[in-house]
mmCIF file of C-alpha atoms in Angstrom:
data_model
loop_
_atom_site.group_PDB
_atom_site.id
_atom_site.type_symbol
_atom_site.label_atom_id
_atom_site.label_comp_id
_atom_site.label_asym_id
_atom_site.label_seq_id
_atom_site.Cartn_x
_atom_site.Cartn_y
_atom_site.Cartn_z
ATOM 1 C CA MET A 1 -89.767 0.984 -23.607
ATOM 2 C CA THR A 2 -87.486 -1.698 -25.118
ATOM 3 C CA ILE A 3 -83.801 -1.463 -25.881
ATOM 4 C CA SER A 4 -84.583 -1.504 -29.589
ATOM 5 C CA ASP A 5 -86.769 1.564 -29.047
ATOM 6 C CA GLU A 6 -83.998 3.202 -27.073
ATOM 7 C CA ASN A 7 -81.506 2.704 -29.883
ATOM 8 C CA GLU A 8 -83.471 5.305 -31.826
ATOM 9 C CA ALA A 9 -83.419 7.801 -28.948
ATOM 10 C CA PRO A 10 -80.276 9.755 -29.924
ATOM 11 C CA THR A 11 -81.826 10.549 -33.294
ATOM 12 C CA ARG A 12 -84.932 12.103 -31.745
ATOM 13 C CA LEU A 13 -84.190 15.810 -31.854
ATOM 14 C CA GLU A 14 -87.164 16.687 -29.668
ATOM 15 C CA GLY A 15 -86.053 14.411 -26.849
ATOM 16 C CA LYS A 16 -82.491 15.649 -27.112
ATOM 17 C CA PHE A 17 -83.573 19.298 -27.070
ATOM 18 C CA LYS A 18 -85.781 18.768 -24.015
ATOM 19 C CA ALA A 19 -82.980 17.012 -22.165
ATOM 20 C CA THR A 20 -80.532 19.786 -23.102
ATOM 21 C CA VAL A 21 -82.893 22.441 -21.724
ATOM 22 C CA VAL A 22 -83.377 20.475 -18.495
ATOM 23 C CA CYS A 23 -79.588 20.081 -18.142
ATOM 24 C CA PHE A 24 -79.248 23.861 -18.467
ATOM 25 C CA ILE A 25 -81.810 24.472 -15.701
ATOM 26 C CA LEU A 26 -80.177 21.840 -13.483
ATOM 27 C CA GLY A 27 -76.824 23.560 -14.010
ATOM 28 C CA LEU A 28 -78.354 26.921 -13.176
ATOM 29 C CA GLY A 29 -79.822 25.479 -9.975
ATOM 30 C CA SER A 30 -76.446 24.015 -9.004
ATOM 31 C CA LEU A 31 -74.885 27.430 -8.400
ATOM 32 C CA VAL A 32 -77.644 30.047 -8.387
ATOM 33 C CA ALA A 33 -77.848 30.062 -4.575
ATOM 34 C CA TRP A 34 -74.089 30.441 -4.141
ATOM 35 C CA ASN A 35 -73.799 33.043 -6.892
ATOM 36 C CA SER A 36 -76.616 35.012 -5.282
ATOM 37 C CA MET A 37 -74.646 35.077 -2.030
ATOM 38 C CA LEU A 38 -71.554 36.308 -3.877
ATOM 39 C CA THR A 39 -73.439 38.874 -5.946
ATOM 40 C CA VAL A 40 -75.041 40.541 -2.919
ATOM 41 C CA GLY A 41 -71.529 41.049 -1.576
ATOM 42 C CA ASP A 42 -72.122 44.815 -1.383
ATOM 43 C CA TYR A 43 -74.990 44.135 1.057
ATOM 44 C CA TYR A 44 -72.792 41.888 3.212
ATOM 45 C CA TYR A 45 -69.936 44.402 3.121
ATOM 46 C CA LYS A 46 -72.371 46.945 4.528
ATOM 47 C CA LEU A 47 -73.445 44.552 7.316
ATOM 48 C CA PHE A 48 -69.975 43.149 8.061
ATOM 49 C CA PRO A 49 -67.447 45.773 6.873
ATOM 50 C CA ARG A 50 -64.517 44.340 8.859
ATOM 51 C CA TYR A 51 -65.040 40.636 8.164
ATOM 52 C CA HIS A 52 -64.076 40.349 4.439
ATOM 53 C CA PRO A 53 -67.357 38.525 3.617
ATOM 54 C CA SER A 54 -66.644 37.708 -0.051
ATOM 55 C CA ARG A 55 -63.360 36.058 0.889
ATOM 56 C CA VAL A 56 -64.454 34.423 4.158
ATOM 57 C CA LEU A 57 -67.724 32.971 2.857
ATOM 58 C CA THR A 58 -65.850 31.530 -0.130
ATOM 59 C CA ILE A 59 -63.075 29.982 1.935
ATOM 60 C CA VAL A 60 -65.644 28.454 4.316
ATOM 61 C CA TYR A 61 -67.561 27.016 1.359
ATOM 62 C CA GLN A 62 -64.629 25.355 -0.391
ATOM 63 C CA PRO A 63 -63.219 22.915 2.255
ATOM 64 C CA PHE A 64 -66.670 21.412 2.755
ATOM 65 C CA ALA A 65 -67.133 21.080 -1.013
ATOM 66 C CA LEU A 66 -63.672 19.560 -1.477
ATOM 67 C CA VAL A 67 -63.791 17.026 1.395
ATOM 68 C CA THR A 68 -67.328 15.924 0.489
ATOM 69 C CA MET A 69 -66.323 15.550 -3.168
ATOM 70 C CA LEU A 70 -63.235 13.523 -2.189
ATOM 71 C CA ILE A 71 -65.405 11.065 -0.244
ATOM 72 C CA LEU A 72 -68.021 10.847 -2.999
ATOM 73 C CA ALA A 73 -65.451 10.407 -5.787
ATOM 74 C CA HIS A 74 -63.732 7.595 -3.870
ATOM 75 C CA ASN A 75 -67.043 5.749 -3.427
ATOM 76 C CA GLU A 76 -68.575 6.792 -6.765
ATOM 77 C CA SER A 77 -69.138 3.271 -8.137
ATOM 78 C CA ARG A 78 -71.226 2.269 -5.105
ATOM 79 C CA ILE A 79 -73.308 5.434 -4.742
ATOM 80 C CA ASN A 80 -76.935 5.811 -5.826
ATOM 81 C CA THR A 81 -76.507 8.782 -8.191
ATOM 82 C CA ARG A 82 -80.211 9.651 -8.126
ATOM 83 C CA MET A 83 -80.266 9.920 -4.339
ATOM 84 C CA ARG A 84 -76.965 11.823 -4.351
ATOM 85 C CA ASN A 85 -78.261 14.525 -6.705
ATOM 86 C CA LEU A 86 -81.604 14.824 -4.957
ATOM 87 C CA ILE A 87 -79.841 15.270 -1.602
ATOM 88 C CA GLY A 88 -77.712 18.020 -3.166
ATOM 89 C CA TYR A 89 -80.625 19.961 -4.650
ATOM 90 C CA THR A 90 -82.610 19.572 -1.420
ATOM 91 C CA LEU A 91 -79.694 21.012 0.569
ATOM 92 C CA PHE A 92 -79.526 23.949 -1.841
ATOM 93 C CA PHE A 93 -83.275 24.536 -1.431
ATOM 94 C CA ALA A 94 -83.139 24.351 2.368
ATOM 95 C CA GLY A 95 -80.019 26.554 2.509
ATOM 96 C CA THR A 96 -81.437 29.362 0.370
ATOM 97 C CA LEU A 97 -84.660 29.309 2.354
ATOM 98 C CA LEU A 98 -82.701 29.539 5.617
ATOM 99 C CA VAL A 99 -80.685 32.518 4.323
ATOM 100 C CA LEU A 100 -84.009 34.323 3.935
ATOM 101 C CA VAL A 101 -85.204 33.181 7.372
ATOM 102 C CA LEU A 102 -81.918 34.296 8.968
ATOM 103 C CA ASP A 103 -82.151 37.754 7.426
ATOM 104 C CA VAL A 104 -85.762 38.161 8.555
ATOM 105 C CA ALA A 105 -84.982 36.855 12.058
ATOM 106 C CA THR A 106 -82.131 39.364 12.490
ATOM 107 C CA SER A 107 -84.111 42.198 10.823
ATOM 108 C CA GLY A 108 -81.235 42.713 8.401
ATOM 109 C CA LYS A 109 -78.805 43.716 11.139
ATOM 110 C CA GLY A 110 -75.152 42.743 11.283
ATOM 111 C CA GLY A 111 -73.448 41.110 14.220
ATOM 112 C CA ILE A 112 -71.350 38.048 14.820
ATOM 113 C CA GLY A 113 -74.367 35.739 15.234
ATOM 114 C CA HIS A 114 -75.749 36.621 11.796
ATOM 115 C CA TYR A 115 -72.274 36.241 10.289
ATOM 116 C CA ILE A 116 -71.683 32.802 11.849
ATOM 117 C CA GLY A 117 -75.099 31.715 10.559
ATOM 118 C CA LEU A 118 -74.144 32.795 7.012
ATOM 119 C CA CYS A 119 -70.852 30.909 7.311
ATOM 120 C CA ALA A 120 -72.714 27.754 8.380
ATOM 121 C CA LEU A 121 -75.065 28.064 5.403
ATOM 122 C CA SER A 122 -72.083 28.675 3.128
ATOM 123 C CA ALA A 123 -70.665 25.340 4.348
ATOM 124 C CA CYS A 124 -74.035 23.724 3.597
ATOM 125 C CA PHE A 125 -73.850 25.065 0.037
ATOM 126 C CA GLY A 126 -70.376 23.530 -0.281
ATOM 127 C CA VAL A 127 -71.667 20.076 0.682
ATOM 128 C CA ALA A 128 -74.586 20.468 -1.733
ATOM 129 C CA ASP A 129 -72.268 21.571 -4.550
ATOM 130 C CA ALA A 130 -70.110 18.445 -4.175
ATOM 131 C CA HIS A 131 -73.184 16.214 -4.318
ATOM 132 C CA VAL A 132 -74.687 17.899 -7.364
ATOM 133 C CA GLN A 133 -71.765 19.008 -9.491
ATOM 134 C CA GLY A 134 -69.844 15.736 -9.285
ATOM 135 C CA GLY A 135 -73.009 13.661 -9.554
ATOM 136 C CA MET A 136 -74.396 15.514 -12.552
ATOM 137 C CA VAL A 137 -71.112 15.767 -14.486
ATOM 138 C CA GLY A 138 -70.436 12.075 -13.844
ATOM 139 C CA ASP A 139 -73.971 11.173 -14.935
ATOM 140 C CA MET A 140 -73.774 13.259 -18.122
ATOM 141 C CA SER A 141 -70.269 12.084 -19.007
ATOM 142 C CA PHE A 142 -71.724 8.873 -20.475
ATOM 143 C CA MET A 143 -74.388 10.806 -22.360
ATOM 144 C CA CYS A 144 -73.830 13.149 -25.317
ATOM 145 C CA PRO A 145 -71.331 16.041 -24.906
ATOM 146 C CA GLU A 146 -74.092 18.608 -25.503
ATOM 147 C CA PHE A 147 -75.604 17.668 -22.130
ATOM 148 C CA ILE A 148 -72.389 18.492 -20.247
ATOM 149 C CA GLN A 149 -71.982 21.679 -22.254
ATOM 150 C CA SER A 150 -75.558 22.711 -21.433
ATOM 151 C CA PHE A 151 -75.119 21.883 -17.734
ATOM 152 C CA LEU A 152 -71.887 23.890 -17.600
ATOM 153 C CA ALA A 153 -73.603 26.760 -19.433
ATOM 154 C CA GLY A 154 -76.301 26.634 -16.755
ATOM 155 C CA LEU A 155 -73.615 26.970 -14.070
ATOM 156 C CA ALA A 156 -72.366 30.129 -15.775
ATOM 157 C CA ALA A 157 -75.913 31.367 -16.385
ATOM 158 C CA SER A 158 -76.530 31.305 -12.643
ATOM 159 C CA GLY A 159 -73.799 33.919 -12.255
ATOM 160 C CA ALA A 160 -75.043 35.984 -15.200
ATOM 161 C CA LEU A 161 -78.618 35.835 -13.883
ATOM 162 C CA ALA A 162 -77.507 36.855 -10.397
ATOM 163 C CA SER A 163 -75.448 39.746 -11.774
ATOM 164 C CA GLY A 164 -78.244 40.955 -14.051
ATOM 165 C CA LEU A 165 -80.791 40.843 -11.251
ATOM 166 C CA ARG A 166 -78.359 42.600 -8.918
ATOM 167 C CA LEU A 167 -77.914 45.488 -11.335
ATOM 168 C CA LEU A 168 -81.682 45.748 -11.851
ATOM 169 C CA SER A 169 -82.384 45.576 -8.132
ATOM 170 C CA LYS A 170 -79.797 48.278 -7.470
ATOM 171 C CA VAL A 171 -81.589 50.540 -9.950
ATOM 172 C CA ALA A 172 -85.008 49.665 -8.513
ATOM 173 C CA PHE A 173 -84.158 49.906 -4.816
ATOM 174 C CA GLU A 174 -81.219 52.345 -4.688
ATOM 175 C CA LYS A 175 -83.394 55.308 -3.675
ATOM 176 C CA PHE A 176 -85.386 53.345 -1.104
ATOM 177 C CA ASP A 177 -84.494 52.923 2.546
ATOM 178 C CA ASP A 178 -82.881 49.530 3.089
ATOM 179 C CA GLY A 179 -82.587 49.077 -0.689
ATOM 180 C CA LEU A 180 -79.630 46.695 -0.479
ATOM 181 C CA ARG A 181 -81.554 44.397 1.831
ATOM 182 C CA LYS A 182 -84.635 44.390 -0.403
ATOM 183 C CA GLY A 183 -82.450 43.393 -3.354
ATOM 184 C CA ALA A 184 -80.833 40.582 -1.344
ATOM 185 C CA ILE A 185 -84.232 39.226 -0.253
ATOM 186 C CA LEU A 186 -85.408 39.254 -3.880
ATOM 187 C CA PHE A 187 -82.290 37.323 -4.869
ATOM 188 C CA PHE A 188 -82.751 34.522 -2.398
ATOM 189 C CA ALA A 189 -86.493 34.243 -3.024
ATOM 190 C CA ILE A 190 -85.755 33.652 -6.731
ATOM 191 C CA SER A 191 -82.956 31.206 -5.855
ATOM 192 C CA THR A 192 -85.265 29.227 -3.583
ATOM 193 C CA PHE A 193 -87.772 28.885 -6.428
ATOM 194 C CA PHE A 194 -85.094 27.617 -8.845
ATOM 195 C CA GLU A 195 -83.824 25.042 -6.336
ATOM 196 C CA PHE A 196 -87.349 23.695 -5.849
ATOM 197 C CA LEU A 197 -87.814 23.542 -9.633
ATOM 198 C CA CYS A 198 -84.573 21.519 -9.969
ATOM 199 C CA ILE A 199 -85.798 18.958 -7.426
ATOM 200 C CA ILE A 200 -89.001 18.441 -9.418
ATOM 201 C CA LEU A 201 -87.244 18.301 -12.809
ATOM 202 C CA TYR A 202 -84.539 15.861 -11.721
ATOM 203 C CA ALA A 203 -86.831 13.609 -9.667
ATOM 204 C CA ILE A 204 -89.774 13.359 -12.064
ATOM 205 C CA TYR A 205 -89.178 14.728 -15.574
ATOM 206 C CA PHE A 206 -85.521 14.128 -16.517
ATOM 207 C CA PRO A 207 -85.316 10.325 -15.949
ATOM 208 C CA LYS A 208 -88.384 9.709 -18.144
ATOM 209 C CA LEU A 209 -86.982 11.372 -21.269
ATOM 210 C CA SER A 210 -86.315 8.772 -23.998
ATOM 211 C CA ILE A 211 -82.757 9.856 -24.721
ATOM 212 C CA VAL A 212 -81.859 9.800 -21.022
ATOM 213 C CA LYS A 213 -83.321 6.293 -20.685
ATOM 214 C CA TYR A 214 -81.236 5.225 -23.662
ATOM 215 C CA TYR A 215 -77.920 6.424 -22.264
ATOM 216 C CA ARG A 216 -78.588 5.082 -18.769
ATOM 217 C CA SER A 217 -79.616 1.694 -20.166
ATOM 218 C CA LYS A 218 -76.430 1.676 -22.254
ATOM 219 C CA ALA A 219 -74.372 2.461 -19.136
ATOM 220 C CA ALA A 220 -76.117 -0.403 -17.324
ATOM 221 C CA LEU A 221 -75.180 -2.736 -20.205
ATOM 222 C CA GLU A 222 -71.569 -1.688 -19.688
ATOM 223 C CA GLY A 223 -71.680 -2.567 -15.984
ATOM 224 C CA SER A 224 -72.702 0.677 -14.284
ATOM 225 C CA LYS A 225 -74.344 0.188 -10.891
ATOM 226 C CA THR A 226 -74.978 3.871 -10.226
ATOM 227 C CA VAL A 227 -77.929 4.179 -12.608
ATOM 228 C CA SER A 228 -80.184 1.516 -11.055
ATOM 229 C CA ALA A 229 -82.439 3.941 -9.178
ATOM 230 C CA ASP A 230 -82.718 6.210 -12.233
ATOM 231 C CA LEU A 231 -83.717 3.287 -14.443
ATOM 232 C CA ALA A 232 -86.277 2.177 -11.877
ATOM 233 C CA ALA A 233 -87.729 5.711 -11.782
ATOM 234 C CA ALA A 234 -88.005 5.551 -15.581
ATOM 235 C CA GLY A 235 -89.839 2.211 -15.492
ATOM 236 C CA ILE A 236 -86.876 -0.039 -16.400
ATOM 237 C CA GLN A 237 -86.768 -2.344 -13.406
ATOM 238 C CA ASN A 238 -84.314 -5.171 -13.981
ATOM 239 C CA LYS A 239 -80.894 -3.930 -14.969
ATOM 240 C CA THR A 240 -79.284 -7.376 -14.680
ATOM 241 C CA LYS A 241 -81.397 -8.671 -17.558
ATOM 242 C CA LEU A 242 -79.908 -5.991 -19.777
ATOM 243 C CA GLN A 243 -76.443 -7.405 -19.185
ATOM 244 C CA VAL A 244 -77.194 -10.850 -20.653
ATOM 245 C CA GLY A 245 -74.667 -11.575 -23.388
ATOM 246 C CA PHE A 246 -71.892 -9.500 -21.800
ATOM 247 C CA ASP A 247 -69.058 -11.523 -20.275
ATOM 248 C CA ALA A 248 -67.144 -10.489 -17.164
ATOM 249 C CA LYS A 249 -64.259 -9.067 -19.187
ATOM 250 C CA GLN A 250 -66.562 -6.716 -21.077
ATOM 251 C CA LEU A 251 -67.969 -5.443 -17.778
ATOM 252 C CA GLU A 252 -64.551 -4.768 -16.232
ATOM 253 C CA ARG A 253 -63.639 -1.121 -15.753
ATOM 254 C CA LEU A 254 -60.457 0.797 -15.096
ATOM 255 C CA SER A 255 -59.768 1.782 -11.506
ATOM 256 C CA ASN A 256 -59.896 5.416 -10.415
ATOM 257 C CA LYS A 257 -56.097 5.413 -10.202
ATOM 258 C CA GLN A 258 -55.743 4.173 -13.775
ATOM 259 C CA LEU A 259 -58.273 6.713 -15.040
ATOM 260 C CA LEU A 260 -56.484 9.523 -13.245
ATOM 261 C CA LEU A 261 -53.067 8.545 -14.579
ATOM 262 C CA GLN A 262 -54.420 8.402 -18.143
ATOM 263 C CA ASN A 263 -56.054 11.818 -17.749
ATOM 264 C CA ILE A 264 -53.671 13.609 -15.388
ATOM 265 C CA ASP A 265 -53.207 16.462 -17.866
ATOM 266 C CA TYR A 266 -56.975 17.116 -17.979
ATOM 267 C CA ALA A 267 -57.118 17.035 -14.176
ATOM 268 C CA ALA A 268 -54.202 19.496 -14.026
ATOM 269 C CA ASP A 269 -55.920 21.723 -16.602
ATOM 270 C CA LEU A 270 -59.063 22.081 -14.467
ATOM 271 C CA PHE A 271 -57.025 22.573 -11.302
ATOM 272 C CA LEU A 272 -54.970 25.384 -12.886
ATOM 273 C CA ILE A 273 -57.972 27.042 -14.581
ATOM 274 C CA TYR A 274 -59.728 27.493 -11.252
ATOM 275 C CA VAL A 275 -56.624 28.291 -9.202
ATOM 276 C CA LEU A 276 -56.163 31.357 -11.368
ATOM 277 C CA THR A 277 -59.838 32.325 -11.637
ATOM 278 C CA LEU A 278 -60.594 32.081 -7.915
ATOM 279 C CA SER A 279 -57.388 33.873 -6.931
ATOM 280 C CA ILE A 280 -58.974 36.926 -8.600
ATOM 281 C CA PHE A 281 -62.741 36.361 -8.533
ATOM 282 C CA PRO A 282 -64.551 37.593 -6.475
ATOM 283 C CA GLY A 283 -62.377 38.849 -3.584
ATOM 284 C CA PHE A 284 -59.860 40.850 -5.624
ATOM 285 C CA LEU A 285 -62.652 42.501 -7.618
ATOM 286 C CA TYR A 286 -64.432 43.687 -4.470
ATOM 287 C CA GLU A 287 -61.435 44.784 -2.384
ATOM 288 C CA ASN A 288 -58.413 45.478 -4.591
ATOM 289 C CA THR A 289 -59.585 47.417 -7.624
ATOM 290 C CA GLY A 290 -59.730 50.863 -6.006
ATOM 291 C CA SER A 291 -62.244 53.665 -6.546
ATOM 292 C CA HIS A 292 -63.304 54.779 -10.017
ATOM 293 C CA GLN A 293 -65.955 56.816 -11.787
ATOM 294 C CA LEU A 294 -68.516 54.020 -11.505
ATOM 295 C CA GLY A 295 -68.367 54.295 -7.710
ATOM 296 C CA THR A 296 -70.440 51.607 -5.943
ATOM 297 C CA TRP A 297 -71.419 50.193 -9.334
ATOM 298 C CA TYR A 298 -67.812 49.311 -10.181
ATOM 299 C CA PRO A 299 -67.504 45.874 -8.470
ATOM 300 C CA LEU A 300 -71.015 44.952 -9.635
ATOM 301 C CA VAL A 301 -70.102 45.752 -13.244
ATOM 302 C CA LEU A 302 -66.881 43.720 -12.953
ATOM 303 C CA ILE A 303 -68.729 40.712 -11.521
ATOM 304 C CA ALA A 304 -71.412 41.028 -14.219
ATOM 305 C CA MET A 305 -68.875 41.196 -17.071
ATOM 306 C CA TYR A 306 -67.073 38.118 -15.780
ATOM 307 C CA ASN A 307 -70.328 36.160 -15.498
ATOM 308 C CA ILE A 308 -71.679 37.238 -18.895
ATOM 309 C CA LEU A 309 -68.464 36.355 -20.767
ATOM 310 C CA ASP A 310 -68.148 33.096 -18.824
ATOM 311 C CA LEU A 311 -71.651 32.172 -20.024
ATOM 312 C CA ILE A 312 -71.095 33.198 -23.667
ATOM 313 C CA SER A 313 -67.775 31.344 -23.867
ATOM 314 C CA ARG A 314 -69.392 28.041 -22.850
ATOM 315 C CA TYR A 315 -71.289 28.009 -26.145
ATOM 316 C CA ILE A 316 -68.211 28.648 -28.322
ATOM 317 C CA PRO A 317 -67.138 24.944 -28.335
ATOM 318 C CA LEU A 318 -70.464 24.075 -30.008
ATOM 319 C CA ILE A 319 -68.886 25.533 -33.177
ATOM 320 C CA LYS A 320 -66.742 22.582 -34.192
ATOM 321 C CA TYR A 321 -63.816 24.458 -35.745
ATOM 322 C CA LEU A 322 -63.587 26.723 -32.665
ATOM 323 C CA LYS A 323 -63.424 23.839 -30.184
ATOM 324 C CA LEU A 324 -59.954 23.106 -28.817
ATOM 325 C CA GLU A 325 -59.466 19.329 -28.603
ATOM 326 C CA SER A 326 -55.674 19.008 -28.647
ATOM 327 C CA ARG A 327 -54.397 17.983 -25.210
ATOM 328 C CA LYS A 328 -51.210 20.012 -25.689
ATOM 329 C CA GLY A 329 -53.167 22.976 -27.014
ATOM 330 C CA ILE A 330 -55.462 23.013 -23.975
ATOM 331 C CA LEU A 331 -52.518 22.808 -21.567
ATOM 332 C CA ILE A 332 -50.678 25.674 -23.316
ATOM 333 C CA ALA A 333 -53.830 27.826 -23.211
ATOM 334 C CA VAL A 334 -54.315 27.075 -19.501
ATOM 335 C CA LEU A 335 -50.723 27.971 -18.613
ATOM 336 C CA SER A 336 -50.868 31.141 -20.731
ATOM 337 C CA ARG A 337 -53.719 32.467 -18.570
ATOM 338 C CA PHE A 338 -51.280 32.997 -15.682
ATOM 339 C CA LEU A 339 -50.019 36.073 -17.541
ATOM 340 C CA LEU A 340 -53.247 37.657 -16.290
ATOM 341 C CA ILE A 341 -51.829 37.869 -12.748
ATOM 342 C CA PRO A 342 -49.334 40.676 -13.478
ATOM 343 C CA GLY A 343 -51.965 42.173 -15.791
ATOM 344 C CA PHE A 344 -54.473 42.471 -12.940
ATOM 345 C CA TYR A 345 -51.827 43.720 -10.511
ATOM 346 C CA PHE A 346 -50.617 46.585 -12.700
ATOM 347 C CA THR A 347 -54.083 47.453 -13.998
ATOM 348 C CA ALA A 348 -55.430 47.744 -10.438
ATOM 349 C CA LYS A 349 -52.491 49.941 -9.515
ATOM 350 C CA TYR A 350 -52.173 52.163 -12.579
ATOM 351 C CA GLY A 351 -54.921 51.387 -15.112
ATOM 352 C CA ALA A 352 -58.278 52.959 -15.845
ATOM 353 C CA GLN A 353 -61.542 51.131 -15.170
ATOM 354 C CA GLY A 354 -61.990 50.267 -18.861
ATOM 355 C CA TRP A 355 -58.825 48.160 -18.873
ATOM 356 C CA MET A 356 -59.942 46.317 -15.737
ATOM 357 C CA ILE A 357 -63.332 45.564 -17.305
ATOM 358 C CA LEU A 358 -61.523 44.206 -20.378
ATOM 359 C CA LEU A 359 -59.269 41.965 -18.265
ATOM 360 C CA VAL A 360 -62.174 40.624 -16.209
ATOM 361 C CA SER A 361 -64.084 39.881 -19.421
ATOM 362 C CA PHE A 362 -61.117 37.921 -20.775
ATOM 363 C CA LEU A 363 -60.841 36.032 -17.471
ATOM 364 C CA GLY A 364 -64.478 34.927 -17.791
ATOM 365 C CA LEU A 365 -64.151 34.145 -21.505
ATOM 366 C CA THR A 366 -61.183 31.797 -21.046
ATOM 367 C CA ASN A 367 -62.576 30.233 -17.864
ATOM 368 C CA GLY A 368 -65.819 29.039 -19.453
ATOM 369 C CA TYR A 369 -64.350 28.054 -22.814
ATOM 370 C CA LEU A 370 -61.523 25.934 -21.424
ATOM 371 C CA THR A 371 -63.760 24.263 -18.819
ATOM 372 C CA VAL A 372 -66.184 23.049 -21.490
ATOM 373 C CA CYS A 373 -63.353 21.897 -23.771
ATOM 374 C CA VAL A 374 -61.807 19.742 -21.027
ATOM 375 C CA LEU A 375 -65.016 18.211 -19.666
ATOM 376 C CA THR A 376 -66.460 17.334 -23.094
ATOM 377 C CA VAL A 377 -63.234 15.934 -24.600
ATOM 378 C CA ALA A 378 -61.872 13.921 -21.646
ATOM 379 C CA PRO A 379 -64.609 11.217 -21.347
ATOM 380 C CA LYS A 380 -64.366 10.135 -25.013
ATOM 381 C CA GLY A 381 -63.325 6.547 -25.623
ATOM 382 C CA TYR A 382 -64.367 5.111 -22.249
ATOM 383 C CA LYS A 383 -67.286 2.900 -21.171
ATOM 384 C CA GLY A 384 -70.184 4.341 -19.178
ATOM 385 C CA PRO A 385 -68.951 3.439 -15.651
ATOM 386 C CA GLU A 386 -65.476 4.776 -16.478
ATOM 387 C CA GLN A 387 -66.902 8.010 -17.885
ATOM 388 C CA ASN A 388 -68.937 8.496 -14.706
ATOM 389 C CA ALA A 389 -65.871 7.912 -12.532
ATOM 390 C CA LEU A 390 -63.708 10.203 -14.671
ATOM 391 C CA GLY A 391 -66.324 12.957 -14.493
ATOM 392 C CA ASN A 392 -66.237 12.759 -10.702
ATOM 393 C CA LEU A 393 -62.427 12.813 -10.614
ATOM 394 C CA LEU A 394 -62.256 15.865 -12.881
ATOM 395 C CA VAL A 395 -64.787 17.746 -10.749
ATOM 396 C CA LEU A 396 -62.708 16.841 -7.680
ATOM 397 C CA PHE A 397 -59.655 18.532 -9.228
ATOM 398 C CA LEU A 398 -61.811 21.487 -10.287
ATOM 399 C CA LEU A 399 -62.959 21.955 -6.675
ATOM 400 C CA PHE A 400 -59.392 21.509 -5.427
ATOM 401 C CA GLY A 401 -58.324 24.283 -7.798
ATOM 402 C CA ILE A 402 -61.101 26.522 -6.478
ATOM 403 C CA PHE A 403 -59.994 25.843 -2.885
ATOM 404 C CA VAL A 404 -56.345 26.690 -3.594
ATOM 405 C CA GLY A 405 -57.372 29.757 -5.626
ATOM 406 C CA VAL A 406 -59.569 31.053 -2.804
ATOM 407 C CA ALA A 407 -56.670 30.617 -0.352
ATOM 408 C CA LEU A 408 -54.234 32.413 -2.686
ATOM 409 C CA ASP A 409 -56.734 35.263 -3.097
ATOM 410 C CA TRP A 410 -55.825 36.407 0.429
ATOM 411 C CA LEU A 411 -52.275 37.181 -0.754
ATOM 412 C CA TRP A 412 -53.638 40.294 -2.501
ATOM 413 C CA LEU A 413 -54.288 41.759 0.972
ATOM 414 C CA ILE A 414 -50.640 41.592 2.078
ATOM 415 C CA GLY A 415 -49.434 45.096 2.815
ATOM 416 C CA LYS A 416 -52.932 46.505 2.711
ATOM 417 C CA SER A 417 -54.016 48.554 5.729
ATOM 418 C CA GLY A 418 -56.462 46.764 8.007
ATOM 419 C CA PHE A 419 -55.340 43.286 6.946
#
């Protein structure tokens, strides 16, 4: 394939559609294992009733994700992106398989050994998440915005899929002995399949798509060193030949510090979006919403509504006049979400379950919509290597926001008996 051929790639709807679908599946595989672990929280609360599993597993996950992402973002320009993403998906595959093995080995019984094993696997998922999420967002930042949007929609779809399957498995297995365990095993078997599928798609199919070759070749022309292995996998061997005619000045790129200073508001947006979201989801929804008519279904319905609205909202920016692109507008919307904190507090204390479902739906709606707006608008106007670096930096702040949000989530337990 020549560069002249590649120049036509963005106009090929078929290639673009295929790549968009693959990006969606890769996004789904990036979080389906972790979302499965969160969604079977009722099973883990039965096994470990005194250990706050939804909160503990999340707070174990996040430091490993954050520290790994910090290291990877700092060294982004020297990292083989292909190897980075394949390592991440392989870790996800191995981790989900080991969750199944651990449950079988312990015969679905609780105990501190089983719990420590789950915590270790949660840490493994955190390391995998940093490899994949930063690597994929950085990689897609120099491609068309629809790829990032589709990848982010896949992230949300993993939660919606997990919630939908959890509700179905509860219906199917509720009357059976050990029904919760059967549902959990089904979850992780499906997750393991998706992780294996992502390895195959990313390693073999995705790099050979014409439109992907085009964007990676373009990034190589602009001085990117992270795409070499991907170009080689696609049959484009000598990247240096592509750079003939570009002088050193054209190949210069802004430093990470310069990129961050120019986009500090976008970084703050993502940090604040996820501080708020993770201070409520999922721990508050499992432990602080009280008892209502839905009984044991109540937290599952709340989790499902969040995930479904989070998924739907990630498609709203595809409608041009509904996409928020103003930097000030995005920041105002992000700050306005903090009004949800007193809303959740008073609704949990005095409100009916319908109001809580409405609030959780709005939390998911704003979370997905604002995330897509930031990550598709921010990379515009930069060269390929800079867009890759900026994508990694923004994901770093996103993960930092998740970490702080998970820590703040424990504040809801103050004054609660048994804390």
